């Protein structure tokens, strides 16, 4: 495998920033569309599913600039963040930590699965798994097991993306085959280690946050490099962070985040091109 693109989590503003960055890179001659593998976690699963299904990066970017009419802003409340840190930050056993977060997610009072599924479904222009290899990450809420969905998993693309985006305490866990799943970001903000075997890896990481026993992005990248890969990680710069703001689940910040990604592409295009070849 030659090239992989890893798209990390980061809420609705993460979706927007990633589209802006992808479009801005393409505008500067750095086309990542030739990736042999795309790894999508949470927000990255939305972008990855749309992109692999054929949505152009310019189209994806411009969609983020539209007014967020009818979209409801969610928020990581202080209470939700505190419960996440308390559940996931105790001990050194990552699987048990994820199971505690899963239990918290199952017990949380959120909207219905059906309503949330309709939102995810509306975001995907194509409902079938794309021909390009796409990996979508999630976590089993009961066991804490890390799960990777793909075209051969027997799970619909809508359900896989919905599971990957099921932010604990904010959105309901997704039921698939009698099991319930939560956000793939519970395991890692980017899950870059799934790109092992690729010689060239571009990681777009709206956030690199980690707590407790969660694997650090830096450690995952170091392992890829130790295996012989050339890797570049792009995260929001100072201007992009300001545009994104404090609430990554606020659709009103989407356009600003997308424009910031587009602008940031100018400063990182050379570094990304050097790795991508």
PDB file of C-alpha atoms in Angstrom:
ATOM      1  CA  UNK A   1       0.000   0.000   0.000  1.00  0.00           C
ATOM      2  CA  UNK A   2       1.462   3.331  -1.053  1.00  0.00           C
ATOM      3  CA  UNK A   3      -0.677   6.181   0.309  1.00  0.00           C
ATOM      4  CA  UNK A   4      -3.148   6.667   3.165  1.00  0.00           C
ATOM      5  CA  UNK A   5      -5.142   9.633   4.427  1.00  0.00           C
ATOM      6  CA  UNK A   6      -6.255   9.640   8.072  1.00  0.00           C
ATOM      7  CA  UNK A   7      -9.162  11.939   8.938  1.00  0.00           C
ATOM      8  CA  UNK A   8      -9.595  12.543  12.657  1.00  0.00           C
ATOM      9  CA  UNK A   9     -12.515  13.573  14.829  1.00  0.00           C
ATOM     10  CA  UNK A  10     -13.510  17.084  15.790  1.00  0.00           C
ATOM     11  CA  UNK A  11     -17.255  17.724  15.595  1.00  0.00           C
ATOM     12  CA  UNK A  12     -19.067  19.704  12.914  1.00  0.00           C
ATOM     13  CA  UNK A  13     -16.266  22.252  12.842  1.00  0.00           C
ATOM     14  CA  UNK A  14     -13.800  19.412  12.319  1.00  0.00           C
ATOM     15  CA  UNK A  15     -15.781  18.287   9.279  1.00  0.00           C
ATOM     16  CA  UNK A  16     -15.682  21.834   7.923  1.00  0.00           C
ATOM     17  CA  UNK A  17     -11.985  22.380   8.610  1.00  0.00           C
ATOM     18  CA  UNK A  18     -11.060  19.078   6.933  1.00  0.00           C
ATOM     19  CA  UNK A  19     -13.064  19.923   3.807  1.00  0.00           C
ATOM     20  CA  UNK A  20     -11.505  23.374   3.708  1.00  0.00           C
ATOM     21  CA  UNK A  21      -8.015  21.956   4.056  1.00  0.00           C
ATOM     22  CA  UNK A  22      -8.574  19.256   1.416  1.00  0.00           C
ATOM     23  CA  UNK A  23      -9.978  21.818  -1.027  1.00  0.00           C
ATOM     24  CA  UNK A  24      -7.230  24.317  -0.276  1.00  0.00           C
ATOM     25  CA  UNK A  25      -4.540  21.701  -0.831  1.00  0.00           C
ATOM     26  CA  UNK A  26      -6.121  20.650  -4.125  1.00  0.00           C
ATOM     27  CA  UNK A  27      -6.262  24.305  -5.203  1.00  0.00           C
ATOM     28  CA  UNK A  28      -2.508  24.405  -4.663  1.00  0.00           C
ATOM     29  CA  UNK A  29      -1.883  21.250  -6.671  1.00  0.00           C
ATOM     30  CA  UNK A  30      -1.736  18.778  -3.771  1.00  0.00           C
ATOM     31  CA  UNK A  31      -4.413  16.223  -4.620  1.00  0.00           C
ATOM     32  CA  UNK A  32      -4.973  13.592  -1.962  1.00  0.00           C
ATOM     33  CA  UNK A  33      -7.770  11.870  -3.886  1.00  0.00           C
ATOM     34  CA  UNK A  34      -5.398   9.122  -5.017  1.00  0.00           C
ATOM     35  CA  UNK A  35      -5.186   7.581  -1.542  1.00  0.00           C
ATOM     36  CA  UNK A  36      -5.234   3.785  -1.414  1.00  0.00           C
ATOM     37  CA  UNK A  37      -6.744   3.928   2.085  1.00  0.00           C
ATOM     38  CA  UNK A  38      -8.858   6.430   3.995  1.00  0.00           C
ATOM     39  CA  UNK A  39      -9.292   6.095   7.762  1.00  0.00           C
ATOM     40  CA  UNK A  40     -12.207   8.030   9.253  1.00  0.00           C
ATOM     41  CA  UNK A  41     -12.938   8.664  12.908  1.00  0.00           C
ATOM     42  CA  UNK A  42     -16.054  10.557  14.011  1.00  0.00           C
ATOM     43  CA  UNK A  43     -16.043  13.794  11.961  1.00  0.00           C
ATOM     44  CA  UNK A  44     -13.448  12.157   9.733  1.00  0.00           C
ATOM     45  CA  UNK A  45     -15.814   9.287   8.983  1.00  0.00           C
ATOM     46  CA  UNK A  46     -18.350  11.771   7.573  1.00  0.00           C
ATOM     47  CA  UNK A  47     -15.762  13.430   5.362  1.00  0.00           C
ATOM     48  CA  UNK A  48     -14.199  10.099   4.400  1.00  0.00           C
ATOM     49  CA  UNK A  49     -17.516   8.504   3.429  1.00  0.00           C
ATOM     50  CA  UNK A  50     -18.541  11.473   1.294  1.00  0.00           C
ATOM     51  CA  UNK A  51     -15.107  11.902  -0.291  1.00  0.00           C
ATOM     52  CA  UNK A  52     -14.605   8.215  -1.085  1.00  0.00           C
ATOM     53  CA  UNK A  53     -18.124   8.090  -2.563  1.00  0.00           C
ATOM     54  CA  UNK A  54     -17.123  10.700  -5.105  1.00  0.00           C
ATOM     55  CA  UNK A  55     -17.897  14.086  -3.598  1.00  0.00           C
ATOM     56  CA  UNK A  56     -15.330  16.550  -4.877  1.00  0.00           C
ATOM     57  CA  UNK A  57     -13.311  18.504  -2.336  1.00  0.00           C
ATOM     58  CA  UNK A  58     -14.474  21.827  -3.744  1.00  0.00           C
ATOM     59  CA  UNK A  59     -18.089  20.717  -3.466  1.00  0.00           C
ATOM     60  CA  UNK A  60     -17.515  19.482   0.066  1.00  0.00           C
ATOM     61  CA  UNK A  61     -15.896  22.773   1.012  1.00  0.00           C
ATOM     62  CA  UNK A  62     -18.633  24.939  -0.478  1.00  0.00           C
ATOM     63  CA  UNK A  63     -21.307  22.902   1.308  1.00  0.00           C
ATOM     64  CA  UNK A  64     -19.757  24.018   4.602  1.00  0.00           C
ATOM     65  CA  UNK A  65     -20.246  27.664   3.685  1.00  0.00           C
ATOM     66  CA  UNK A  66     -24.034  27.381   3.469  1.00  0.00           C
ATOM     67  CA  UNK A  67     -26.050  28.889   6.360  1.00  0.00           C
ATOM     68  CA  UNK A  68     -26.794  26.206   8.990  1.00  0.00           C
ATOM     69  CA  UNK A  69     -30.550  26.672   8.737  1.00  0.00           C
ATOM     70  CA  UNK A  70     -32.556  24.181  10.771  1.00  0.00           C
ATOM     71  CA  UNK A  71     -29.455  22.596  12.318  1.00  0.00           C
ATOM     72  CA  UNK A  72     -29.403  22.307  16.082  1.00  0.00           C
ATOM     73  CA  UNK A  73     -26.231  23.112  17.970  1.00  0.00           C
ATOM     74  CA  UNK A  74     -25.128  20.607  20.572  1.00  0.00           C
ATOM     75  CA  UNK A  75     -22.582  21.197  23.276  1.00  0.00           C
ATOM     76  CA  UNK A  76     -20.065  19.397  25.422  1.00  0.00           C
ATOM     77  CA  UNK A  77     -21.405  20.618  28.741  1.00  0.00           C
ATOM     78  CA  UNK A  78     -19.089  20.844  31.729  1.00  0.00           C
ATOM     79  CA  UNK A  79     -20.973  17.903  33.233  1.00  0.00           C
ATOM     80  CA  UNK A  80     -20.472  15.728  30.130  1.00  0.00           C
ATOM     81  CA  UNK A  81     -16.764  16.539  29.957  1.00  0.00           C
ATOM     82  CA  UNK A  82     -16.381  15.794  33.650  1.00  0.00           C
ATOM     83  CA  UNK A  83     -18.096  12.421  33.284  1.00  0.00           C
ATOM     84  CA  UNK A  84     -15.919  11.542  30.282  1.00  0.00           C
ATOM     85  CA  UNK A  85     -12.715  12.393  32.110  1.00  0.00           C
ATOM     86  CA  UNK A  86     -13.848  10.591  35.256  1.00  0.00           C
ATOM     87  CA  UNK A  87     -14.893   7.451  33.359  1.00  0.00           C
ATOM     88  CA  UNK A  88     -11.978   7.308  30.936  1.00  0.00           C
ATOM     89  CA  UNK A  89      -9.173   8.806  32.960  1.00  0.00           C
ATOM     90  CA  UNK A  90      -9.042   6.261  35.760  1.00  0.00           C
ATOM     91  CA  UNK A  91      -6.610   3.367  35.627  1.00  0.00           C
ATOM     92  CA  UNK A  92      -4.298   2.141  32.903  1.00  0.00           C
ATOM     93  CA  UNK A  93      -6.561  -0.398  31.211  1.00  0.00           C
ATOM     94  CA  UNK A  94      -7.735   1.298  28.019  1.00  0.00           C
ATOM     95  CA  UNK A  95     -10.438  -1.276  27.249  1.00  0.00           C
ATOM     96  CA  UNK A  96     -11.999  -0.946  30.702  1.00  0.00           C
ATOM     97  CA  UNK A  97     -11.815   2.828  30.450  1.00  0.00           C
ATOM     98  CA  UNK A  98     -13.683   2.738  27.150  1.00  0.00           C
ATOM     99  CA  UNK A  99     -16.299   0.400  28.639  1.00  0.00           C
ATOM    100  CA  UNK A 100     -16.870   2.890  31.477  1.00  0.00           C
ATOM    101  CA  UNK A 101     -17.359   5.650  28.915  1.00  0.00           C
ATOM    102  CA  UNK A 102     -19.714   3.367  26.998  1.00  0.00           C
ATOM    103  CA  UNK A 103     -21.777   2.727  30.118  1.00  0.00           C
ATOM    104  CA  UNK A 104     -21.987   6.465  30.698  1.00  0.00           C
ATOM    105  CA  UNK A 105     -23.136   6.968  27.106  1.00  0.00           C
ATOM    106  CA  UNK A 106     -25.835   4.310  27.367  1.00  0.00           C
ATOM    107  CA  UNK A 107     -27.168   5.822  30.593  1.00  0.00           C
ATOM    108  CA  UNK A 108     -27.153   9.416  29.299  1.00  0.00           C
ATOM    109  CA  UNK A 109     -30.372  11.156  28.350  1.00  0.00           C
ATOM    110  CA  UNK A 110     -30.065  12.039  24.658  1.00  0.00           C
ATOM    111  CA  UNK A 111     -32.284  12.186  21.593  1.00  0.00           C
ATOM    112  CA  UNK A 112     -33.586   9.083  19.849  1.00  0.00           C
ATOM    113  CA  UNK A 113     -31.436   6.818  17.702  1.00  0.00           C
ATOM    114  CA  UNK A 114     -33.933   7.147  14.835  1.00  0.00           C
ATOM    115  CA  UNK A 115     -33.721  10.938  14.784  1.00  0.00           C
ATOM    116  CA  UNK A 116     -29.942  10.877  14.901  1.00  0.00           C
ATOM    117  CA  UNK A 117     -29.781   8.268  12.139  1.00  0.00           C
ATOM    118  CA  UNK A 118     -31.867  10.526   9.905  1.00  0.00           C
ATOM    119  CA  UNK A 119     -29.312  13.304  10.405  1.00  0.00           C
ATOM    120  CA  UNK A 120     -26.395  11.028   9.456  1.00  0.00           C
ATOM    121  CA  UNK A 121     -28.299   9.638   6.487  1.00  0.00           C
ATOM    122  CA  UNK A 122     -28.937  13.158   5.178  1.00  0.00           C
ATOM    123  CA  UNK A 123     -25.201  13.870   5.250  1.00  0.00           C
ATOM    124  CA  UNK A 124     -24.262  10.937   3.016  1.00  0.00           C
ATOM    125  CA  UNK A 125     -24.940  11.444  -0.705  1.00  0.00           C
ATOM    126  CA  UNK A 126     -24.295   7.750  -1.365  1.00  0.00           C
ATOM    127  CA  UNK A 127     -25.398   5.011   1.030  1.00  0.00           C
ATOM    128  CA  UNK A 128     -23.235   2.177  -0.306  1.00  0.00           C
ATOM    129  CA  UNK A 129     -19.677   1.521   0.760  1.00  0.00           C
ATOM    130  CA  UNK A 130     -17.306   3.073  -1.799  1.00  0.00           C
ATOM    131  CA  UNK A 131     -14.914   1.097  -3.955  1.00  0.00           C
ATOM    132  CA  UNK A 132     -11.947   2.852  -2.381  1.00  0.00           C
ATOM    133  CA  UNK A 133     -10.880   1.221   0.880  1.00  0.00           C
ATOM    134  CA  UNK A 134     -12.486   3.097   3.763  1.00  0.00           C
ATOM    135  CA  UNK A 135     -12.123   2.223   7.444  1.00  0.00           C
ATOM    136  CA  UNK A 136     -14.622   3.680   9.931  1.00  0.00           C
ATOM    137  CA  UNK A 137     -13.867   3.418  13.637  1.00  0.00           C
ATOM    138  CA  UNK A 138     -16.154   2.895  16.634  1.00  0.00           C
ATOM    139  CA  UNK A 139     -16.126   1.413  20.148  1.00  0.00           C
ATOM    140  CA  UNK A 140     -18.406  -1.271  21.588  1.00  0.00           C
ATOM    141  CA  UNK A 141     -20.179   0.484  24.459  1.00  0.00           C
ATOM    142  CA  UNK A 142     -20.499  -2.645  26.592  1.00  0.00           C
ATOM    143  CA  UNK A 143     -17.092  -4.264  26.192  1.00  0.00           C
ATOM    144  CA  UNK A 144     -14.917  -1.276  25.305  1.00  0.00           C
ATOM    145  CA  UNK A 145     -13.671  -3.201  22.265  1.00  0.00           C
ATOM    146  CA  UNK A 146     -12.270  -1.101  19.434  1.00  0.00           C
ATOM    147  CA  UNK A 147     -14.141  -1.899  16.220  1.00  0.00           C
ATOM    148  CA  UNK A 148     -13.279  -1.067  12.627  1.00  0.00           C
ATOM    149  CA  UNK A 149     -16.036  -1.195  10.014  1.00  0.00           C
ATOM    150  CA  UNK A 150     -15.374  -1.572   6.305  1.00  0.00           C
ATOM    151  CA  UNK A 151     -17.131  -2.768   3.151  1.00  0.00           C
ATOM    152  CA  UNK A 152     -16.764  -6.391   4.263  1.00  0.00           C
ATOM    153  CA  UNK A 153     -18.124  -5.916   7.792  1.00  0.00           C
ATOM    154  CA  UNK A 154     -21.767  -6.484   6.862  1.00  0.00           C
ATOM    155  CA  UNK A 155     -22.730  -3.141   8.433  1.00  0.00           C
ATOM    156  CA  UNK A 156     -24.410  -0.374   6.455  1.00  0.00           C
ATOM    157  CA  UNK A 157     -22.338   2.730   5.764  1.00  0.00           C
ATOM    158  CA  UNK A 158     -24.966   4.908   7.487  1.00  0.00           C
ATOM    159  CA  UNK A 159     -24.820   2.830  10.667  1.00  0.00           C
ATOM    160  CA  UNK A 160     -21.020   2.689  10.634  1.00  0.00           C
ATOM    161  CA  UNK A 161     -20.693   6.469  10.292  1.00  0.00           C
ATOM    162  CA  UNK A 162     -23.456   7.004  12.859  1.00  0.00           C
ATOM    163  CA  UNK A 163     -21.608   4.810  15.347  1.00  0.00           C
ATOM    164  CA  UNK A 164     -18.325   6.592  14.702  1.00  0.00           C
ATOM    165  CA  UNK A 165     -20.056   9.932  15.379  1.00  0.00           C
ATOM    166  CA  UNK A 166     -21.968   8.856  18.509  1.00  0.00           C
ATOM    167  CA  UNK A 167     -20.344  11.291  20.929  1.00  0.00           C
ATOM    168  CA  UNK A 168     -20.874   9.896  24.459  1.00  0.00           C
ATOM    169  CA  UNK A 169     -23.306  11.934  26.507  1.00  0.00           C
ATOM    170  CA  UNK A 170     -24.316  14.036  23.495  1.00  0.00           C
ATOM    171  CA  UNK A 171     -25.705  11.596  20.915  1.00  0.00           C
ATOM    172  CA  UNK A 172     -27.207   8.146  21.548  1.00  0.00           C
ATOM    173  CA  UNK A 173     -25.097   5.024  20.999  1.00  0.00           C
ATOM    174  CA  UNK A 174     -25.914   3.263  17.729  1.00  0.00           C
ATOM    175  CA  UNK A 175     -27.403  -0.228  17.805  1.00  0.00           C
ATOM    176  CA  UNK A 176     -25.977  -2.665  15.262  1.00  0.00           C
ATOM    177  CA  UNK A 177     -26.725  -6.361  15.464  1.00  0.00           C
ATOM    178  CA  UNK A 178     -27.874  -6.115  19.063  1.00  0.00           C
ATOM    179  CA  UNK A 179     -24.700  -4.320  20.162  1.00  0.00           C
ATOM    180  CA  UNK A 180     -24.390  -0.626  20.904  1.00  0.00           C
ATOM    181  CA  UNK A 181     -21.513   1.484  19.659  1.00  0.00           C
ATOM    182  CA  UNK A 182     -20.045   4.880  20.478  1.00  0.00           C
ATOM    183  CA  UNK A 183     -17.667   7.337  18.864  1.00  0.00           C
ATOM    184  CA  UNK A 184     -14.387   5.978  17.496  1.00  0.00           C
ATOM    185  CA  UNK A 185     -12.703   8.988  19.084  1.00  0.00           C
ATOM    186  CA  UNK A 186     -13.189   7.316  22.466  1.00  0.00           C
ATOM    187  CA  UNK A 187     -10.258   5.121  21.513  1.00  0.00           C
ATOM    188  CA  UNK A 188      -8.150   7.766  19.745  1.00  0.00           C
ATOM    189  CA  UNK A 189      -8.711  11.191  18.223  1.00  0.00           C
ATOM    190  CA  UNK A 190      -7.349   9.940  14.893  1.00  0.00           C
ATOM    191  CA  UNK A 191      -6.587   6.180  15.080  1.00  0.00           C
ATOM    192  CA  UNK A 192      -3.624   6.797  12.809  1.00  0.00           C
ATOM    193  CA  UNK A 193      -2.171   3.373  13.584  1.00  0.00           C
ATOM    194  CA  UNK A 194      -4.728   1.858  11.177  1.00  0.00           C
ATOM    195  CA  UNK A 195      -2.619   3.258   8.348  1.00  0.00           C
ATOM    196  CA  UNK A 196       0.196   0.819   9.153  1.00  0.00           C
ATOM    197  CA  UNK A 197       1.614  -0.629   5.957  1.00  0.00           C
ATOM    198  CA  UNK A 198       1.272   2.585   3.960  1.00  0.00           C
ATOM    199  CA  UNK A 199       4.485   4.209   2.803  1.00  0.00           C
ATOM    200  CA  UNK A 200       3.096   7.764   2.763  1.00  0.00           C
ATOM    201  CA  UNK A 201       0.544   8.962   5.328  1.00  0.00           C
ATOM    202  CA  UNK A 202      -1.202  12.310   5.657  1.00  0.00           C
ATOM    203  CA  UNK A 203      -3.042  12.833   8.947  1.00  0.00           C
ATOM    204  CA  UNK A 204      -5.608  15.624   9.246  1.00  0.00           C
ATOM    205  CA  UNK A 205      -6.310  15.986  12.955  1.00  0.00           C
ATOM    206  CA  UNK A 206      -8.806  18.642  14.068  1.00  0.00           C
ATOM    207  CA  UNK A 207      -7.846  17.640  17.602  1.00  0.00           C
ATOM    208  CA  UNK A 208      -5.052  15.568  19.085  1.00  0.00           C
ATOM    209  CA  UNK A 209      -6.460  15.555  22.605  1.00  0.00           C
ATOM    210  CA  UNK A 210      -6.046  12.422  24.722  1.00  0.00           C
ATOM    211  CA  UNK A 211      -6.550  11.580  28.362  1.00  0.00           C
ATOM    212  CA  UNK A 212      -6.071   8.604  30.643  1.00  0.00           C
ATOM    213  CA  UNK A 213      -4.875   5.475  28.823  1.00  0.00           C
ATOM    214  CA  UNK A 214      -5.873   6.723  25.338  1.00  0.00           C
ATOM    215  CA  UNK A 215      -3.032   6.290  22.833  1.00  0.00           C
ATOM    216  CA  UNK A 216      -1.408   9.597  21.941  1.00  0.00           C
ATOM    217  CA  UNK A 217      -1.361  10.706  18.330  1.00  0.00           C
ATOM    218  CA  UNK A 218       2.361  11.352  18.644  1.00  0.00           C
ATOM    219  CA  UNK A 219       2.943   7.725  19.679  1.00  0.00           C
ATOM    220  CA  UNK A 220       0.862   6.403  16.776  1.00  0.00           C
ATOM    221  CA  UNK A 221       2.768   8.576  14.326  1.00  0.00           C
ATOM    222  CA  UNK A 222       6.103   7.509  15.796  1.00  0.00           C
ATOM    223  CA  UNK A 223       5.132   3.859  15.290  1.00  0.00           C
ATOM    224  CA  UNK A 224       4.202   4.516  11.655  1.00  0.00           C
ATOM    225  CA  UNK A 225       7.540   6.192  11.069  1.00  0.00           C
ATOM    226  CA  UNK A 226       9.369   3.362  12.793  1.00  0.00           C
ATOM    227  CA  UNK A 227       7.664   0.998  10.348  1.00  0.00           C
ATOM    228  CA  UNK A 228       9.127   2.982   7.462  1.00  0.00           C
ATOM    229  CA  UNK A 229       6.314   5.395   6.588  1.00  0.00           C
ATOM    230  CA  UNK A 230       6.697   9.049   5.770  1.00  0.00           C
ATOM    231  CA  UNK A 231       4.065  10.894   7.824  1.00  0.00           C
ATOM    232  CA  UNK A 232       2.812  14.442   8.081  1.00  0.00           C
ATOM    233  CA  UNK A 233       0.263  15.590  10.658  1.00  0.00           C
ATOM    234  CA  UNK A 234      -1.762  18.753  10.102  1.00  0.00           C
ATOM    235  CA  UNK A 235      -3.804  20.251  12.945  1.00  0.00           C
ATOM    236  CA  UNK A 236      -5.586  23.611  13.116  1.00  0.00           C
ATOM    237  CA  UNK A 237      -3.228  26.552  13.399  1.00  0.00           C
ATOM    238  CA  UNK A 238      -3.835  29.522  15.674  1.00  0.00           C
ATOM    239  CA  UNK A 239      -6.187  31.253  13.255  1.00  0.00           C
ATOM    240  CA  UNK A 240      -8.137  28.051  12.640  1.00  0.00           C
ATOM    241  CA  UNK A 241      -8.467  27.364  16.363  1.00  0.00           C
ATOM    242  CA  UNK A 242      -9.928  30.821  16.852  1.00  0.00           C
ATOM    243  CA  UNK A 243     -12.351  30.258  13.970  1.00  0.00           C
ATOM    244  CA  UNK A 244     -13.436  26.899  15.366  1.00  0.00           C
ATOM    245  CA  UNK A 245     -14.099  28.371  18.789  1.00  0.00           C
ATOM    246  CA  UNK A 246     -14.864  26.534  22.000  1.00  0.00           C
ATOM    247  CA  UNK A 247     -17.835  24.480  20.848  1.00  0.00           C
ATOM    248  CA  UNK A 248     -16.921  22.071  18.047  1.00  0.00           C
ATOM    249  CA  UNK A 249     -20.570  20.987  17.798  1.00  0.00           C
ATOM    250  CA  UNK A 250     -21.893  24.426  16.847  1.00  0.00           C
ATOM    251  CA  UNK A 251     -22.975  24.578  13.163  1.00  0.00           C
ATOM    252  CA  UNK A 252     -22.776  28.383  13.294  1.00  0.00           C
ATOM    253  CA  UNK A 253     -18.956  28.051  13.393  1.00  0.00           C
ATOM    254  CA  UNK A 254     -18.837  25.755  10.400  1.00  0.00           C
ATOM    255  CA  UNK A 255     -18.244  28.317   7.641  1.00  0.00           C
ATOM    256  CA  UNK A 256     -15.472  30.055   9.564  1.00  0.00           C
ATOM    257  CA  UNK A 257     -13.784  26.715  10.268  1.00  0.00           C
ATOM    258  CA  UNK A 258     -13.960  25.747   6.586  1.00  0.00           C
ATOM    259  CA  UNK A 259     -12.461  29.047   5.450  1.00  0.00           C
ATOM    260  CA  UNK A 260      -9.713  28.684   8.037  1.00  0.00           C
ATOM    261  CA  UNK A 261      -8.864  25.219   6.686  1.00  0.00           C
ATOM    262  CA  UNK A 262      -8.768  26.605   3.149  1.00  0.00           C
ATOM    263  CA  UNK A 263      -6.408  29.402   4.213  1.00  0.00           C
ATOM    264  CA  UNK A 264      -4.181  27.115   6.285  1.00  0.00           C
ATOM    265  CA  UNK A 265      -3.566  24.921   3.244  1.00  0.00           C
ATOM    266  CA  UNK A 266      -1.274  27.618   1.873  1.00  0.00           C
ATOM    267  CA  UNK A 267       1.180  27.199   4.744  1.00  0.00           C
ATOM    268  CA  UNK A 268       1.192  23.381   4.841  1.00  0.00           C
ATOM    269  CA  UNK A 269       0.958  22.499   1.139  1.00  0.00           C
ATOM    270  CA  UNK A 270       4.709  22.162   0.724  1.00  0.00           C
ATOM    271  CA  UNK A 271       5.096  19.859   3.715  1.00  0.00           C
ATOM    272  CA  UNK A 272       2.154  17.687   2.654  1.00  0.00           C
ATOM    273  CA  UNK A 273       3.419  17.516  -0.949  1.00  0.00           C
ATOM    274  CA  UNK A 274       6.856  16.415   0.251  1.00  0.00           C
ATOM    275  CA  UNK A 275       5.320  13.388   1.971  1.00  0.00           C
ATOM    276  CA  UNK A 276       2.643  12.631  -0.612  1.00  0.00           C
ATOM    277  CA  UNK A 277       5.058  12.686  -3.525  1.00  0.00           C
TER     278      UNK A 277
END
